[in-house]
């Protein structure tokens, strides 16, 4: 038992977690029959049945669950310990970006990055999920928040403002642009309750009720596009819609929020040449964005 081949246990852990011999075999570069033989060998050595075979894959027996609980975290620890030593191509980098930031801000600027650094091989992951840099092969991320991500370097790129926006159809329905106030206009409740902050800052009375409330910014923005009401939009997300005329800014005032956009990366990425090139380019783009953030009423 003390000489149990590590490969048998590794195969067991992968099959247990994927539930399919074929998926685990692909990860191990083995044939399904070879992996199946390994599992039978392990079961024979332990004198225990670890899996129940079924038409849709395999399922752990009670003994199999006990074994996975006992050894699974050890394999996770080995993988994490070896991850930092894996060779990385210095011209290749993987960046995780919020979908809204990727489509409205980063992707329109990427041609300039490619022109400056044609040698870079950029892989963009568009996801709202936070990256676990200890477990995922991601070099950096662009995130929205207060800049407080544990065990990471966070570099502020640019801030965010909110402004009231409406569709041209709603403006026409209301008889034109508002003069000084949004009193009487249908308002859409936002997920962060920022109409209260807007009202306090600019002295606007809040309505007795909102036309509707939304739990995420993208749905709120879509409702404004459909002419349902006035939304407080984040400028970074809404800028392209404002520039093409699909949404119209209703007043000159803007409210700066506490959150901002950050480049976030682990310590291991500090010496990565591709990350350094991306970071330097990103700083310039962020500075240009901050300088040109002003947007006149009706623009």
C-alpha atoms as a printed R data frame, in Angstrom:
    type eleno elety resid chain resno       x      y       z
1   ATOM     1    CA   UNK     A     1   0.000  0.000   0.000
2   ATOM     2    CA   UNK     A     2   2.864  2.391   0.762
3   ATOM     3    CA   UNK     A     3   4.032  1.957  -2.838
4   ATOM     4    CA   UNK     A     4   0.691  2.875  -4.382
5   ATOM     5    CA   UNK     A     5   1.450  4.465  -7.802
6   ATOM     6    CA   UNK     A     6   0.551  8.163  -7.741
7   ATOM     7    CA   UNK     A     7  -0.828  7.876 -11.296
8   ATOM     8    CA   UNK     A     8  -3.591  5.548 -10.085
9   ATOM     9    CA   UNK     A     9  -4.726  8.070  -7.490
10  ATOM    10    CA   UNK     A    10  -4.508 10.956  -9.964
11  ATOM    11    CA   UNK     A    11  -6.696  9.058 -12.409
12  ATOM    12    CA   UNK     A    12  -9.182  8.305  -9.639
13  ATOM    13    CA   UNK     A    13  -9.442 11.994  -8.631
14  ATOM    14    CA   UNK     A    14 -10.020 13.142 -12.226
15  ATOM    15    CA   UNK     A    15 -12.677 10.503 -12.908
16  ATOM    16    CA   UNK     A    16 -14.382 11.304  -9.605
17  ATOM    17    CA   UNK     A    17 -14.533 15.010 -10.407
18  ATOM    18    CA   UNK     A    18 -15.560 14.760 -14.059
19  ATOM    19    CA   UNK     A    19 -17.895 11.795 -13.663
20  ATOM    20    CA   UNK     A    20 -16.770 10.535 -17.071
21  ATOM    21    CA   UNK     A    21 -13.925  8.225 -17.992
22  ATOM    22    CA   UNK     A    22 -13.632  9.872 -21.411
23  ATOM    23    CA   UNK     A    23 -13.145 13.398 -20.011
24  ATOM    24    CA   UNK     A    24 -10.583 12.250 -17.474
25  ATOM    25    CA   UNK     A    25  -8.750 10.164 -20.093
26  ATOM    26    CA   UNK     A    26  -8.468 13.224 -22.366
27  ATOM    27    CA   UNK     A    27  -6.864 15.237 -19.551
28  ATOM    28    CA   UNK     A    28  -4.393 12.433 -18.840
29  ATOM    29    CA   UNK     A    29  -3.648 11.709 -22.520
30  ATOM    30    CA   UNK     A    30  -4.760  8.119 -22.033
31  ATOM    31    CA   UNK     A    31  -7.227  5.910 -23.828
32  ATOM    32    CA   UNK     A    32 -10.491  5.195 -22.016
33  ATOM    33    CA   UNK     A    33  -9.607  1.509 -21.821
34  ATOM    34    CA   UNK     A    34  -6.202  2.299 -20.257
35  ATOM    35    CA   UNK     A    35  -7.778  4.567 -17.638
36  ATOM    36    CA   UNK     A    36 -10.511  2.021 -16.940
37  ATOM    37    CA   UNK     A    37  -7.783 -0.576 -16.352
38  ATOM    38    CA   UNK     A    38  -6.065  1.817 -13.907
39  ATOM    39    CA   UNK     A    39  -9.296  2.273 -11.935
40  ATOM    40    CA   UNK     A    40  -9.854 -1.489 -11.735
41  ATOM    41    CA   UNK     A    41  -6.241 -1.890 -10.620
42  ATOM    42    CA   UNK     A    42  -6.761  0.698  -7.859
43  ATOM    43    CA   UNK     A    43  -9.992 -0.941  -6.712
44  ATOM    44    CA   UNK     A    44  -8.215 -4.313  -6.637
45  ATOM    45    CA   UNK     A    45  -5.342 -2.930  -4.549
46  ATOM    46    CA   UNK     A    46  -7.715 -1.287  -2.071
47  ATOM    47    CA   UNK     A    47 -10.178 -4.143  -2.001
48  ATOM    48    CA   UNK     A    48 -12.984 -1.624  -2.368
49  ATOM    49    CA   UNK     A    49 -15.375 -0.676  -5.148
50  ATOM    50    CA   UNK     A    50 -14.926  3.045  -5.809
51  ATOM    51    CA   UNK     A    51 -17.364  3.671  -8.683
52  ATOM    52    CA   UNK     A    52 -20.763  2.554  -9.847
53  ATOM    53    CA   UNK     A    53 -20.833  2.344 -13.640
54  ATOM    54    CA   UNK     A    54 -23.913  3.651 -15.440
55  ATOM    55    CA   UNK     A    55 -25.080  4.554 -18.976
56  ATOM    56    CA   UNK     A    56 -24.258  8.251 -18.442
57  ATOM    57    CA   UNK     A    57 -20.909  7.845 -16.740
58  ATOM    58    CA   UNK     A    58 -19.683  6.808 -13.329
59  ATOM    59    CA   UNK     A    59 -20.721  7.754  -9.816
60  ATOM    60    CA   UNK     A    60 -18.749  7.438  -6.606
61  ATOM    61    CA   UNK     A    61 -19.642  4.801  -4.090
62  ATOM    62    CA   UNK     A    62 -19.530  5.649  -0.390
63  ATOM    63    CA   UNK     A    63 -15.954  4.296  -0.239
64  ATOM    64    CA   UNK     A    64 -15.083  6.382  -3.302
65  ATOM    65    CA   UNK     A    65 -16.418  9.544  -1.638
66  ATOM    66    CA   UNK     A    66 -14.357  8.840   1.478
67  ATOM    67    CA   UNK     A    67 -11.208  8.425  -0.617
68  ATOM    68    CA   UNK     A    68 -11.846 11.608  -2.621
69  ATOM    69    CA   UNK     A    69 -12.394 13.606   0.574
70  ATOM    70    CA   UNK     A    70  -9.125 12.259   1.967
71  ATOM    71    CA   UNK     A    71  -6.827 12.836  -1.013
72  ATOM    72    CA   UNK     A    72  -8.495 15.362  -3.351
73  ATOM    73    CA   UNK     A    73  -7.188 18.459  -1.584
74  ATOM    74    CA   UNK     A    74  -3.643 17.086  -1.662
75  ATOM    75    CA   UNK     A    75  -3.727 16.989  -5.462
76  ATOM    76    CA   UNK     A    76  -5.093 20.546  -5.469
77  ATOM    77    CA   UNK     A    77  -2.158 21.613  -3.310
78  ATOM    78    CA   UNK     A    78   0.353 19.951  -5.636
79  ATOM    79    CA   UNK     A    79  -1.220 21.640  -8.668
80  ATOM    80    CA   UNK     A    80  -1.124 25.069  -7.000
81  ATOM    81    CA   UNK     A    81   2.473 24.610  -5.875
82  ATOM    82    CA   UNK     A    82   3.647 23.630  -9.362
83  ATOM    83    CA   UNK     A    83   1.581 26.241 -11.207
84  ATOM    84    CA   UNK     A    84   4.031 29.058 -10.444
85  ATOM    85    CA   UNK     A    85   6.879 27.058 -12.000
86  ATOM    86    CA   UNK     A    86   5.096 26.366 -15.260
87  ATOM    87    CA   UNK     A    87   6.850 27.927 -18.218
88  ATOM    88    CA   UNK     A    88   4.997 30.895 -19.682
89  ATOM    89    CA   UNK     A    89   5.471 32.485 -23.044
90  ATOM    90    CA   UNK     A    90   6.378 36.118 -22.360
91  ATOM    91    CA   UNK     A    91   4.479 37.364 -25.427
92  ATOM    92    CA   UNK     A    92   1.281 35.487 -24.520
93  ATOM    93    CA   UNK     A    93  -1.118 36.694 -21.866
94  ATOM    94    CA   UNK     A    94  -4.624 35.900 -20.721
95  ATOM    95    CA   UNK     A    95  -6.780 38.752 -19.432
96  ATOM    96    CA   UNK     A    96 -10.153 38.428 -17.722
97  ATOM    97    CA   UNK     A    97 -12.549 41.343 -18.361
98  ATOM    98    CA   UNK     A    98 -16.104 42.139 -17.362
99  ATOM    99    CA   UNK     A    99 -18.348 41.597 -20.428
100 ATOM   100    CA   UNK     A   100 -19.698 45.164 -20.265
101 ATOM   101    CA   UNK     A   101 -16.187 46.659 -20.148
102 ATOM   102    CA   UNK     A   102 -14.916 44.342 -22.878
103 ATOM   103    CA   UNK     A   103 -17.629 45.263 -25.382
104 ATOM   104    CA   UNK     A   104 -18.048 48.966 -24.602
105 ATOM   105    CA   UNK     A   105 -14.503 50.047 -23.718
106 ATOM   106    CA   UNK     A   106 -11.658 47.579 -24.266
107 ATOM   107    CA   UNK     A   107 -12.444 45.865 -27.593
108 ATOM   108    CA   UNK     A   108 -12.875 49.128 -29.590
109 ATOM   109    CA   UNK     A   109  -9.353 50.110 -28.447
110 ATOM   110    CA   UNK     A   110  -7.613 46.782 -29.059
111 ATOM   111    CA   UNK     A   111  -6.584 47.572 -32.670
112 ATOM   112    CA   UNK     A   112  -4.196 50.172 -31.221
113 ATOM   113    CA   UNK     A   113  -2.666 47.546 -28.934
114 ATOM   114    CA   UNK     A   114  -2.218 45.145 -31.848
115 ATOM   115    CA   UNK     A   115  -0.616 47.893 -33.968
116 ATOM   116    CA   UNK     A   116   1.865 48.738 -31.220
117 ATOM   117    CA   UNK     A   117   2.602 45.174 -30.095
118 ATOM   118    CA   UNK     A   118   1.978 42.791 -33.002
119 ATOM   119    CA   UNK     A   119   4.037 40.174 -31.172
120 ATOM   120    CA   UNK     A   120   1.493 39.881 -28.342
121 ATOM   121    CA   UNK     A   121  -0.803 36.877 -28.255
122 ATOM   122    CA   UNK     A   122  -3.804 38.109 -26.242
123 ATOM   123    CA   UNK     A   123  -6.472 35.775 -24.954
124 ATOM   124    CA   UNK     A   124  -9.519 37.646 -23.655
125 ATOM   125    CA   UNK     A   125 -11.880 35.991 -21.188
126 ATOM   126    CA   UNK     A   126 -15.153 37.902 -20.953
127 ATOM   127    CA   UNK     A   127 -16.697 36.983 -17.613
128 ATOM   128    CA   UNK     A   128 -18.218 38.587 -14.538
129 ATOM   129    CA   UNK     A   129 -16.745 35.894 -12.283
130 ATOM   130    CA   UNK     A   130 -13.791 36.901 -10.137
131 ATOM   131    CA   UNK     A   131 -10.522 35.236 -11.089
132 ATOM   132    CA   UNK     A   132  -8.745 32.918  -8.684
133 ATOM   133    CA   UNK     A   133  -5.186 33.679  -9.765
134 ATOM   134    CA   UNK     A   134  -3.871 30.812  -7.621
135 ATOM   135    CA   UNK     A   135  -5.884 28.225  -9.551
136 ATOM   136    CA   UNK     A   136  -6.537 29.722 -12.998
137 ATOM   137    CA   UNK     A   137  -4.012 30.398 -15.798
138 ATOM   138    CA   UNK     A   138  -4.985 34.076 -16.011
139 ATOM   139    CA   UNK     A   139  -2.318 36.791 -15.985
140 ATOM   140    CA   UNK     A   140  -4.412 39.903 -15.270
141 ATOM   141    CA   UNK     A   141  -7.967 41.178 -15.020
142 ATOM   142    CA   UNK     A   142  -9.897 44.417 -15.454
143 ATOM   143    CA   UNK     A   143 -12.410 44.787 -12.664
144 ATOM   144    CA   UNK     A   144 -14.889 47.370 -11.332
145 ATOM   145    CA   UNK     A   145 -14.934 48.069  -7.621
146 ATOM   146    CA   UNK     A   146 -13.083 49.764  -4.773
147 ATOM   147    CA   UNK     A   147  -9.668 48.314  -5.584
148 ATOM   148    CA   UNK     A   148  -9.634 45.848  -2.720
149 ATOM   149    CA   UNK     A   149  -8.842 42.374  -3.988
150 ATOM   150    CA   UNK     A   150  -6.825 40.229  -1.542
151 ATOM   151    CA   UNK     A   151  -3.323 39.098  -2.492
152 ATOM   152    CA   UNK     A   152  -3.389 41.094  -5.739
153 ATOM   153    CA   UNK     A   153  -1.853 44.266  -7.114
154 ATOM   154    CA   UNK     A   154  -4.605 46.721  -8.042
155 ATOM   155    CA   UNK     A   155  -3.848 49.698 -10.267
156 ATOM   156    CA   UNK     A   156  -6.597 52.259 -10.766
157 ATOM   157    CA   UNK     A   157  -7.293 53.002 -14.419
158 ATOM   158    CA   UNK     A   158 -10.200 55.458 -14.495
159 ATOM   159    CA   UNK     A   159 -13.283 56.424 -12.573
160 ATOM   160    CA   UNK     A   160 -16.958 56.127 -13.358
161 ATOM   161    CA   UNK     A   161 -19.781 58.652 -13.559
162 ATOM   162    CA   UNK     A   162 -23.513 58.207 -13.744
163 ATOM   163    CA   UNK     A   163 -25.846 60.389 -15.790
164 ATOM   164    CA   UNK     A   164 -29.573 60.257 -16.533
165 ATOM   165    CA   UNK     A   165 -30.249 58.964 -20.047
166 ATOM   166    CA   UNK     A   166 -33.340 58.305 -22.115
167 ATOM   167    CA   UNK     A   167 -34.198 57.104 -25.578
168 ATOM   168    CA   UNK     A   168 -35.081 59.652 -28.318
169 ATOM   169    CA   UNK     A   169 -38.567 58.092 -28.429
170 ATOM   170    CA   UNK     A   170 -39.185 58.857 -24.734
171 ATOM   171    CA   UNK     A   171 -37.876 62.413 -25.140
172 ATOM   172    CA   UNK     A   172 -40.289 62.980 -28.021
173 ATOM   173    CA   UNK     A   173 -43.125 61.470 -25.991
174 ATOM   174    CA   UNK     A   174 -42.329 63.861 -23.126
175 ATOM   175    CA   UNK     A   175 -42.358 66.876 -25.426
176 ATOM   176    CA   UNK     A   176 -38.605 67.438 -25.699
177 ATOM   177    CA   UNK     A   177 -35.588 67.725 -23.420
178 ATOM   178    CA   UNK     A   178 -36.230 68.646 -19.749
179 ATOM   179    CA   UNK     A   179 -35.443 72.216 -18.735
180 ATOM   180    CA   UNK     A   180 -33.954 71.982 -15.249
181 ATOM   181    CA   UNK     A   181 -35.555 68.998 -13.558
182 ATOM   182    CA   UNK     A   182 -36.718 65.462 -14.231
183 ATOM   183    CA   UNK     A   183 -39.896 65.989 -12.219
184 ATOM   184    CA   UNK     A   184 -42.745 64.219 -13.985
185 ATOM   185    CA   UNK     A   185 -40.437 61.974 -16.016
186 ATOM   186    CA   UNK     A   186 -40.745 58.179 -15.597
187 ATOM   187    CA   UNK     A   187 -37.697 56.952 -13.699
188 ATOM   188    CA   UNK     A   188 -36.228 53.444 -13.700
189 ATOM   189    CA   UNK     A   189 -34.951 52.153 -10.369
190 ATOM   190    CA   UNK     A   190 -31.314 50.990 -10.530
191 ATOM   191    CA   UNK     A   191 -29.721 48.066  -8.644
192 ATOM   192    CA   UNK     A   192 -27.554 50.321  -6.457
193 ATOM   193    CA   UNK     A   193 -30.264 52.803  -5.454
194 ATOM   194    CA   UNK     A   194 -28.248 55.720  -6.857
195 ATOM   195    CA   UNK     A   195 -31.217 57.968  -7.538
196 ATOM   196    CA   UNK     A   196 -31.023 58.811  -3.827
197 ATOM   197    CA   UNK     A   197 -27.428 60.006  -4.219
198 ATOM   198    CA   UNK     A   198 -28.380 61.918  -7.354
199 ATOM   199    CA   UNK     A   199 -31.287 63.620  -5.565
200 ATOM   200    CA   UNK     A   200 -29.114 64.587  -2.593
201 ATOM   201    CA   UNK     A   201 -26.383 65.996  -4.837
202 ATOM   202    CA   UNK     A   202 -28.562 67.974  -7.222
203 ATOM   203    CA   UNK     A   203 -31.651 68.697  -5.142
204 ATOM   204    CA   UNK     A   204 -34.083 66.660  -7.202
205 ATOM   205    CA   UNK     A   205 -37.224 65.299  -5.498
206 ATOM   206    CA   UNK     A   206 -37.556 61.542  -5.741
207 ATOM   207    CA   UNK     A   207 -40.744 60.074  -7.229
208 ATOM   208    CA   UNK     A   208 -43.308 58.236  -5.102
209 ATOM   209    CA   UNK     A   209 -42.673 55.166  -7.230
210 ATOM   210    CA   UNK     A   210 -40.408 54.043 -10.061
211 ATOM   211    CA   UNK     A   211 -41.817 52.738 -13.315
212 ATOM   212    CA   UNK     A   212 -39.853 49.547 -12.663
213 ATOM   213    CA   UNK     A   213 -36.791 48.383 -10.749
214 ATOM   214    CA   UNK     A   214 -33.955 46.279 -12.137
215 ATOM   215    CA   UNK     A   215 -31.350 44.128 -10.411
216 ATOM   216    CA   UNK     A   216 -28.559 44.543 -12.956
217 ATOM   217    CA   UNK     A   217 -27.167 47.407 -14.985
218 ATOM   218    CA   UNK     A   218 -27.424 45.808 -18.419
219 ATOM   219    CA   UNK     A   219 -31.146 45.080 -18.052
220 ATOM   220    CA   UNK     A   220 -31.687 48.627 -16.784
221 ATOM   221    CA   UNK     A   221 -29.893 50.034 -19.808
222 ATOM   222    CA   UNK     A   222 -31.971 47.865 -22.134
223 ATOM   223    CA   UNK     A   223 -35.184 49.179 -20.576
224 ATOM   224    CA   UNK     A   224 -34.005 52.754 -21.201
225 ATOM   225    CA   UNK     A   225 -33.241 51.885 -24.841
226 ATOM   226    CA   UNK     A   226 -36.793 50.597 -25.240
227 ATOM   227    CA   UNK     A   227 -38.176 53.952 -24.025
228 ATOM   228    CA   UNK     A   228 -39.538 52.606 -20.754
229 ATOM   229    CA   UNK     A   229 -38.098 55.419 -18.668
230 ATOM   230    CA   UNK     A   230 -35.047 57.415 -17.573
231 ATOM   231    CA   UNK     A   231 -32.077 55.419 -16.284
232 ATOM   232    CA   UNK     A   232 -28.979 56.437 -14.392
233 ATOM   233    CA   UNK     A   233 -26.344 55.027 -16.717
234 ATOM   234    CA   UNK     A   234 -22.683 54.333 -16.138
235 ATOM   235    CA   UNK     A   235 -20.866 56.382 -18.754
236 ATOM   236    CA   UNK     A   236 -18.316 53.708 -19.577
237 ATOM   237    CA   UNK     A   237 -21.035 51.202 -20.332
238 ATOM   238    CA   UNK     A   238 -23.368 53.593 -22.136
239 ATOM   239    CA   UNK     A   239 -20.901 55.793 -24.029
240 ATOM   240    CA   UNK     A   240 -21.139 53.980 -27.376
241 ATOM   241    CA   UNK     A   241 -24.955 54.102 -27.211
242 ATOM   242    CA   UNK     A   242 -24.816 57.806 -26.405
243 ATOM   243    CA   UNK     A   243 -22.382 58.537 -29.224
244 ATOM   244    CA   UNK     A   244 -24.574 56.771 -31.795
245 ATOM   245    CA   UNK     A   245 -27.728 58.520 -30.543
246 ATOM   246    CA   UNK     A   246 -29.540 55.479 -29.150
247 ATOM   247    CA   UNK     A   247 -29.478 57.102 -25.720
248 ATOM   248    CA   UNK     A   248 -29.411 60.801 -24.891
249 ATOM   249    CA   UNK     A   249 -27.898 62.448 -21.808
250 ATOM   250    CA   UNK     A   250 -30.627 64.599 -20.260
251 ATOM   251    CA   UNK     A   251 -28.559 67.084 -18.262
252 ATOM   252    CA   UNK     A   252 -25.060 68.471 -17.845
253 ATOM   253    CA   UNK     A   253 -24.637 67.219 -14.283
254 ATOM   254    CA   UNK     A   254 -22.700 64.026 -13.609
255 ATOM   255    CA   UNK     A   255 -22.305 62.114 -10.369
256 ATOM   256    CA   UNK     A   256 -18.956 60.479  -9.704
257 ATOM   257    CA   UNK     A   257 -19.242 57.155  -7.888
258 ATOM   258    CA   UNK     A   258 -16.853 55.575  -5.415
259 ATOM   259    CA   UNK     A   259 -16.121 52.556  -7.602
260 ATOM   260    CA   UNK     A   260 -13.577 52.695 -10.408
261 ATOM   261    CA   UNK     A   261 -11.998 50.401 -13.001
262 ATOM   262    CA   UNK     A   262  -8.787 48.640 -12.029
263 ATOM   263    CA   UNK     A   263  -6.117 46.511 -13.597
264 ATOM   264    CA   UNK     A   264  -5.680 43.611 -11.182
265 ATOM   265    CA   UNK     A   265  -2.925 41.020 -11.315
266 ATOM   266    CA   UNK     A   266  -1.030 38.609  -9.034
267 ATOM   267    CA   UNK     A   267   2.570 39.062  -7.938
268 ATOM   268    CA   UNK     A   268   3.699 36.402 -10.392
269 ATOM   269    CA   UNK     A   269   2.647 38.658 -13.295
270 ATOM   270    CA   UNK     A   270   4.928 41.531 -12.252
271 ATOM   271    CA   UNK     A   271   7.825 40.124 -14.275
272 ATOM   272    CA   UNK     A   272   5.750 39.009 -17.260
273 ATOM   273    CA   UNK     A   273   6.789 41.021 -20.330
274 ATOM   274    CA   UNK     A   274   3.394 40.685 -22.018
275 ATOM   275    CA   UNK     A   275   1.565 41.942 -18.939
276 ATOM   276    CA   UNK     A   276   3.990 44.888 -18.703
277 ATOM   277    CA   UNK     A   277   3.336 45.858 -22.349
278 ATOM   278    CA   UNK     A   278  -0.424 45.535 -21.863
279 ATOM   279    CA   UNK     A   279  -0.298 47.539 -18.624
280 ATOM   280    CA   UNK     A   280   1.705 50.408 -20.170
281 ATOM   281    CA   UNK     A   281  -0.664 50.607 -23.140
282 ATOM   282    CA   UNK     A   282  -3.679 50.415 -20.826
283 ATOM   283    CA   UNK     A   283  -2.390 53.316 -18.733
284 ATOM   284    CA   UNK     A   284  -2.224 55.536 -21.816
285 ATOM   285    CA   UNK     A   285  -5.704 54.548 -22.947
286 ATOM   286    CA   UNK     A   286  -7.080 55.139 -19.454
287 ATOM   287    CA   UNK     A   287  -5.476 58.600 -19.292
288 ATOM   288    CA   UNK     A   288  -6.993 59.537 -22.664
289 ATOM   289    CA   UNK     A   289 -10.357 58.257 -21.492
290 ATOM   290    CA   UNK     A   290 -10.223 60.310 -18.297
291 ATOM   291    CA   UNK     A   291  -9.224 63.441 -20.243
292 ATOM   292    CA   UNK     A   292 -12.133 63.053 -22.642
293 ATOM   293    CA   UNK     A   293 -14.805 61.916 -20.186
294 ATOM   294    CA   UNK     A   294 -16.800 65.154 -20.467
295 ATOM   295    CA   UNK     A   295 -19.984 64.726 -22.430
296 ATOM   296    CA   UNK     A   296 -22.314 67.684 -23.047
297 ATOM   297    CA   UNK     A   297 -26.028 67.548 -22.523
298 ATOM   298    CA   UNK     A   298 -27.825 65.981 -25.459
299 ATOM   299    CA   UNK     A   299 -24.596 64.513 -26.854
